[in-house]
């Protein structure tokens, strides 16, 4: 794995965007796996800025998002479809037909999970998967469990995840209790994985993810065995890893 240490969130966002932009330039019709939440917002802003300068072209890019809340339509301001439109898709020249987010309002949720798995396969898999990380080590909405979930599935969100996401809703009671999420197998089959993390509240999860035992109790720990993992994290997120002050560490 390669670990890039950033001084702050701004530097982290620029470095992550640089890695993603290189993927797009090398393979203009690449398939990007995308994430939501606060961590990638700066990265998406940087990608938008480079697009506006004429440095990036999204016309052939295809995307698959990690997850979506059950019960929210894509027009709901709290949905992850809305988040992606608002933070990236509305600001670049991507074909909206090439952007994919699970349907949280599907009448048959199990059929929707199957459809999403088949969609990823039909695209030839994911060239680069962007991930954030939860304070309990979840990636996507793969919560700590007794076993790793393989493919797209329905998950009951933990109290800690609901609490962490409550800041985005008017009331904690409004946070959906379930989500559709891409599974660990789908994530691990991506050709490249880019994990980003910022802040002291992610330090314990990052330490356990990168240097603890591989365990479904810390879902992100499975990333240790991926052959092409890049981590971009700021000083605070890396504060419990004892890695020194180098700009890049290869483990």
GROMACS .gro file of C-alpha atoms in nm:
model
  251
    1UNK     CA    1   0.000   0.000   0.000
    2UNK     CA    2   0.104   0.360  -0.052
    3UNK     CA    3   0.022   0.612   0.218
    4UNK     CA    4   0.038   0.984   0.140
    5UNK     CA    5   0.047   1.216   0.439
    6UNK     CA    6  -0.125   1.551   0.387
    7UNK     CA    7  -0.085   1.849   0.618
    8UNK     CA    8  -0.456   1.930   0.615
    9UNK     CA    9  -0.788   1.862   0.444
   10UNK     CA   10  -0.714   2.099   0.156
   11UNK     CA   11  -0.389   1.926   0.071
   12UNK     CA   12  -0.557   1.586   0.107
   13UNK     CA   13  -0.834   1.688  -0.134
   14UNK     CA   14  -0.590   1.815  -0.393
   15UNK     CA   15  -0.379   1.499  -0.378
   16UNK     CA   16  -0.681   1.270  -0.403
   17UNK     CA   17  -0.818   1.472  -0.697
   18UNK     CA   18  -0.479   1.450  -0.866
   19UNK     CA   19  -0.485   1.069  -0.841
   20UNK     CA   20  -0.840   1.051  -0.981
   21UNK     CA   21  -0.766   1.298  -1.260
   22UNK     CA   22  -0.464   1.091  -1.365
   23UNK     CA   23  -0.695   0.788  -1.393
   24UNK     CA   24  -0.934   0.984  -1.617
   25UNK     CA   25  -0.652   1.116  -1.839
   26UNK     CA   26  -0.492   0.772  -1.876
   27UNK     CA   27  -0.826   0.602  -1.948
   28UNK     CA   28  -1.094   0.855  -2.056
   29UNK     CA   29  -1.368   0.588  -2.052
   30UNK     CA   30  -1.278   0.460  -1.706
   31UNK     CA   31  -1.528   0.338  -1.448
   32UNK     CA   32  -1.500   0.531  -1.123
   33UNK     CA   33  -1.648   0.405  -0.798
   34UNK     CA   34  -1.753   0.710  -0.600
   35UNK     CA   35  -1.825   0.787  -0.236
   36UNK     CA   36  -2.033   1.042  -0.048
   37UNK     CA   37  -2.008   1.206   0.294
   38UNK     CA   38  -1.794   1.499   0.404
   39UNK     CA   39  -1.456   1.345   0.316
   40UNK     CA   40  -1.474   1.362  -0.067
   41UNK     CA   41  -1.640   1.705  -0.100
   42UNK     CA   42  -1.306   1.885  -0.132
   43UNK     CA   43  -1.188   1.629  -0.385
   44UNK     CA   44  -1.497   1.682  -0.599
   45UNK     CA   45  -1.451   2.060  -0.580
   46UNK     CA   46  -1.095   2.026  -0.700
   47UNK     CA   47  -1.198   1.800  -0.988
   48UNK     CA   48  -1.464   2.054  -1.084
   49UNK     CA   49  -1.208   2.335  -1.078
   50UNK     CA   50  -0.975   2.144  -1.311
   51UNK     CA   51  -1.266   2.063  -1.542
   52UNK     CA   52  -1.358   2.433  -1.559
   53UNK     CA   53  -0.998   2.513  -1.651
   54UNK     CA   54  -1.018   2.265  -1.937
   55UNK     CA   55  -0.781   2.013  -1.780
   56UNK     CA   56  -1.034   1.730  -1.745
   57UNK     CA   57  -1.299   1.578  -1.968
   58UNK     CA   58  -1.571   1.357  -1.815
   59UNK     CA   59  -1.763   1.281  -2.136
   60UNK     CA   60  -1.669   0.912  -2.146
   61UNK     CA   61  -1.641   0.848  -1.772
   62UNK     CA   62  -1.884   0.608  -1.609
   63UNK     CA   63  -1.952   0.604  -1.235
   64UNK     CA   64  -2.101   0.369  -0.977
   65UNK     CA   65  -2.169   0.495  -0.629
   66UNK     CA   66  -2.117   0.287  -0.319
   67UNK     CA   67  -2.454   0.327  -0.153
   68UNK     CA   68  -2.790   0.493  -0.105
   69UNK     CA   69  -3.035   0.528   0.182
   70UNK     CA   70  -3.340   0.302   0.169
   71UNK     CA   71  -3.658   0.503   0.133
   72UNK     CA   72  -3.510   0.820  -0.020
   73UNK     CA   73  -3.570   0.917  -0.381
   74UNK     CA   74  -3.296   1.072  -0.590
   75UNK     CA   75  -3.463   1.412  -0.563
   76UNK     CA   76  -3.455   1.409  -0.182
   77UNK     CA   77  -3.191   1.656  -0.062
   78UNK     CA   78  -3.055   1.396   0.180
   79UNK     CA   79  -3.016   1.124  -0.081
   80UNK     CA   80  -2.676   1.029  -0.216
   81UNK     CA   81  -2.796   1.075  -0.574
   82UNK     CA   82  -2.875   1.436  -0.487
   83UNK     CA   83  -2.538   1.469  -0.313
   84UNK     CA   84  -2.350   1.351  -0.623
   85UNK     CA   85  -2.548   1.579  -0.852
   86UNK     CA   86  -2.492   1.875  -0.623
   87UNK     CA   87  -2.123   1.816  -0.556
   88UNK     CA   88  -1.996   1.684  -0.890
   89UNK     CA   89  -2.227   1.574  -1.170
   90UNK     CA   90  -2.402   1.912  -1.217
   91UNK     CA   91  -2.066   2.085  -1.257
   92UNK     CA   92  -1.884   1.870  -1.513
   93UNK     CA   93  -1.964   1.735  -1.860
   94UNK     CA   94  -2.044   1.381  -1.754
   95UNK     CA   95  -2.332   1.205  -1.930
   96UNK     CA   96  -2.594   1.160  -1.658
   97UNK     CA   97  -2.688   0.825  -1.814
   98UNK     CA   98  -2.337   0.706  -1.726
   99UNK     CA   99  -2.381   0.780  -1.354
  100UNK     CA  100  -2.520   0.507  -1.131
  101UNK     CA  101  -2.648   0.515  -0.773
  102UNK     CA  102  -2.854   0.237  -0.609
  103UNK     CA  103  -3.228   0.301  -0.614
  104UNK     CA  104  -3.333   0.349  -0.252
  105UNK     CA  105  -3.699   0.358  -0.354
  106UNK     CA  106  -3.698   0.029  -0.544
  107UNK     CA  107  -4.013  -0.175  -0.483
  108UNK     CA  108  -3.804  -0.492  -0.457
  109UNK     CA  109  -3.482  -0.411  -0.273
  110UNK     CA  110  -3.330  -0.756  -0.319
  111UNK     CA  111  -3.388  -0.731  -0.694
  112UNK     CA  112  -3.224  -0.388  -0.687
  113UNK     CA  113  -2.917  -0.537  -0.518
  114UNK     CA  114  -2.897  -0.805  -0.788
  115UNK     CA  115  -2.939  -0.544  -1.061
  116UNK     CA  116  -2.658  -0.334  -0.918
  117UNK     CA  117  -2.421  -0.630  -0.900
  118UNK     CA  118  -2.497  -0.713  -1.263
  119UNK     CA  119  -2.449  -0.349  -1.361
  120UNK     CA  120  -2.098  -0.341  -1.215
  121UNK     CA  121  -2.010  -0.660  -1.398
  122UNK     CA  122  -2.156  -0.528  -1.725
  123UNK     CA  123  -1.927  -0.225  -1.703
  124UNK     CA  124  -1.625  -0.451  -1.677
  125UNK     CA  125  -1.567  -0.375  -1.311
  126UNK     CA  126  -1.438  -0.063  -1.141
  127UNK     CA  127  -1.107   0.092  -1.247
  128UNK     CA  128  -1.068   0.309  -0.937
  129UNK     CA  129  -1.281   0.302  -0.621
  130UNK     CA  130  -1.283   0.610  -0.397
  131UNK     CA  131  -1.357   0.536  -0.031
  132UNK     CA  132  -1.407   0.733   0.284
  133UNK     CA  133  -1.410   0.559   0.620
  134UNK     CA  134  -1.649   0.565   0.913
  135UNK     CA  135  -1.541   0.609   1.273
  136UNK     CA  136  -1.619   0.241   1.330
  137UNK     CA  137  -1.418   0.135   1.025
  138UNK     CA  138  -1.707   0.095   0.784
  139UNK     CA  139  -1.658   0.145   0.410
  140UNK     CA  140  -1.962   0.215   0.202
  141UNK     CA  141  -2.224   0.111   0.454
  142UNK     CA  142  -2.052  -0.219   0.530
  143UNK     CA  143  -2.087  -0.207   0.907
  144UNK     CA  144  -1.891  -0.418   1.161
  145UNK     CA  145  -2.028  -0.772   1.142
  146UNK     CA  146  -1.935  -1.134   1.209
  147UNK     CA  147  -1.848  -1.192   0.843
  148UNK     CA  148  -1.764  -0.982   0.537
  149UNK     CA  149  -2.063  -0.922   0.311
  150UNK     CA  150  -1.977  -1.004  -0.050
  151UNK     CA  151  -2.191  -0.808  -0.291
  152UNK     CA  152  -2.456  -0.537  -0.291
  153UNK     CA  153  -2.692  -0.587   0.002
  154UNK     CA  154  -2.929  -0.420   0.246
  155UNK     CA  155  -2.773  -0.317   0.576
  156UNK     CA  156  -2.914  -0.198   0.907
  157UNK     CA  157  -2.714   0.108   1.006
  158UNK     CA  158  -2.550   0.111   1.348
  159UNK     CA  159  -2.630   0.377   1.605
  160UNK     CA  160  -2.282   0.528   1.562
  161UNK     CA  161  -2.333   0.563   1.187
  162UNK     CA  162  -2.677   0.716   1.233
  163UNK     CA  163  -2.535   0.961   1.488
  164UNK     CA  164  -2.245   1.053   1.257
  165UNK     CA  165  -2.484   1.124   0.968
  166UNK     CA  166  -2.744   1.306   1.178
  167UNK     CA  167  -2.569   1.639   1.121
  168UNK     CA  168  -2.694   1.626   0.762
  169UNK     CA  169  -3.060   1.590   0.865
  170UNK     CA  170  -3.298   1.817   1.052
  171UNK     CA  171  -3.345   1.554   1.321
  172UNK     CA  172  -3.169   1.230   1.409
  173UNK     CA  173  -3.505   1.057   1.380
  174UNK     CA  174  -3.505   1.150   1.010
  175UNK     CA  175  -3.191   0.948   0.936
  176UNK     CA  176  -3.294   0.627   0.755
  177UNK     CA  177  -3.214   0.309   0.943
  178UNK     CA  178  -3.124   0.109   0.634
  179UNK     CA  179  -2.917   0.152   0.321
  180UNK     CA  180  -2.827  -0.033   0.004
  181UNK     CA  181  -2.451  -0.071  -0.013
  182UNK     CA  182  -2.195  -0.223  -0.244
  183UNK     CA  183  -2.038  -0.524  -0.076
  184UNK     CA  184  -1.679  -0.596   0.023
  185UNK     CA  185  -1.627  -0.833  -0.270
  186UNK     CA  186  -1.740  -0.568  -0.517
  187UNK     CA  187  -1.510  -0.309  -0.358
  188UNK     CA  188  -1.212  -0.542  -0.344
  189UNK     CA  189  -1.251  -0.633  -0.712
  190UNK     CA  190  -1.178  -0.272  -0.811
  191UNK     CA  191  -0.847  -0.251  -0.994
  192UNK     CA  192  -0.733   0.039  -0.775
  193UNK     CA  193  -0.863   0.168  -0.442
  194UNK     CA  194  -0.815   0.521  -0.307
  195UNK     CA  195  -0.897   0.563   0.063
  196UNK     CA  196  -0.915   0.914   0.206
  197UNK     CA  197  -0.944   1.020   0.571
  198UNK     CA  198  -0.930   1.347   0.760
  199UNK     CA  199  -0.951   1.440   1.127
  200UNK     CA  200  -0.871   1.305   1.471
  201UNK     CA  201  -1.205   1.125   1.486
  202UNK     CA  202  -1.082   0.894   1.209
  203UNK     CA  203  -0.741   0.821   1.367
  204UNK     CA  204  -0.842   0.504   1.553
  205UNK     CA  205  -1.024   0.362   1.251
  206UNK     CA  206  -0.727   0.435   1.023
  207UNK     CA  207  -0.480   0.272   1.261
  208UNK     CA  208  -0.694  -0.041   1.290
  209UNK     CA  209  -0.762  -0.044   0.915
  210UNK     CA  210  -0.400  -0.021   0.805
  211UNK     CA  211  -0.214  -0.197   1.086
  212UNK     CA  212  -0.465  -0.402   1.287
  213UNK     CA  213  -0.581  -0.759   1.222
  214UNK     CA  214  -0.800  -0.817   0.918
  215UNK     CA  215  -1.145  -0.863   1.066
  216UNK     CA  216  -1.508  -0.798   0.970
  217UNK     CA  217  -1.528  -0.615   1.303
  218UNK     CA  218  -1.328  -0.344   1.120
  219UNK     CA  219  -1.460  -0.381   0.765
  220UNK     CA  220  -1.199  -0.150   0.610
  221UNK     CA  221  -0.918  -0.374   0.741
  222UNK     CA  222  -0.976  -0.601   0.439
  223UNK     CA  223  -0.812  -0.329   0.230
  224UNK     CA  224  -0.474  -0.442   0.365
  225UNK     CA  225  -0.476  -0.734   0.122
  226UNK     CA  226  -0.569  -0.532  -0.188
  227UNK     CA  227  -0.284  -0.526  -0.439
  228UNK     CA  228  -0.324  -0.159  -0.536
  229UNK     CA  229  -0.432   0.046  -0.235
  230UNK     CA  230  -0.347   0.415  -0.201
  231UNK     CA  231  -0.428   0.601   0.120
  232UNK     CA  232  -0.436   0.980   0.140
  233UNK     CA  233  -0.484   1.103   0.495
  234UNK     CA  234  -0.402   1.415   0.689
  235UNK     CA  235  -0.179   1.445   0.995
  236UNK     CA  236  -0.471   1.411   1.234
  237UNK     CA  237  -0.607   1.095   1.073
  238UNK     CA  238  -0.259   0.937   1.076
  239UNK     CA  239  -0.177   1.050   1.429
  240UNK     CA  240  -0.208   0.701   1.583
  241UNK     CA  241  -0.011   0.518   1.313
  242UNK     CA  242   0.342   0.617   1.418
  243UNK     CA  243   0.454   0.673   1.060
  244UNK     CA  244   0.677   0.978   1.103
  245UNK     CA  245   0.653   1.287   0.888
  246UNK     CA  246   0.736   1.152   0.541
  247UNK     CA  247   0.520   1.268   0.253
  248UNK     CA  248   0.475   0.913   0.121
  249UNK     CA  249   0.517   0.581   0.297
  250UNK     CA  250   0.518   0.248   0.114
  251UNK     CA  251   0.415  -0.047   0.331
   0.00000   0.00000   0.00000
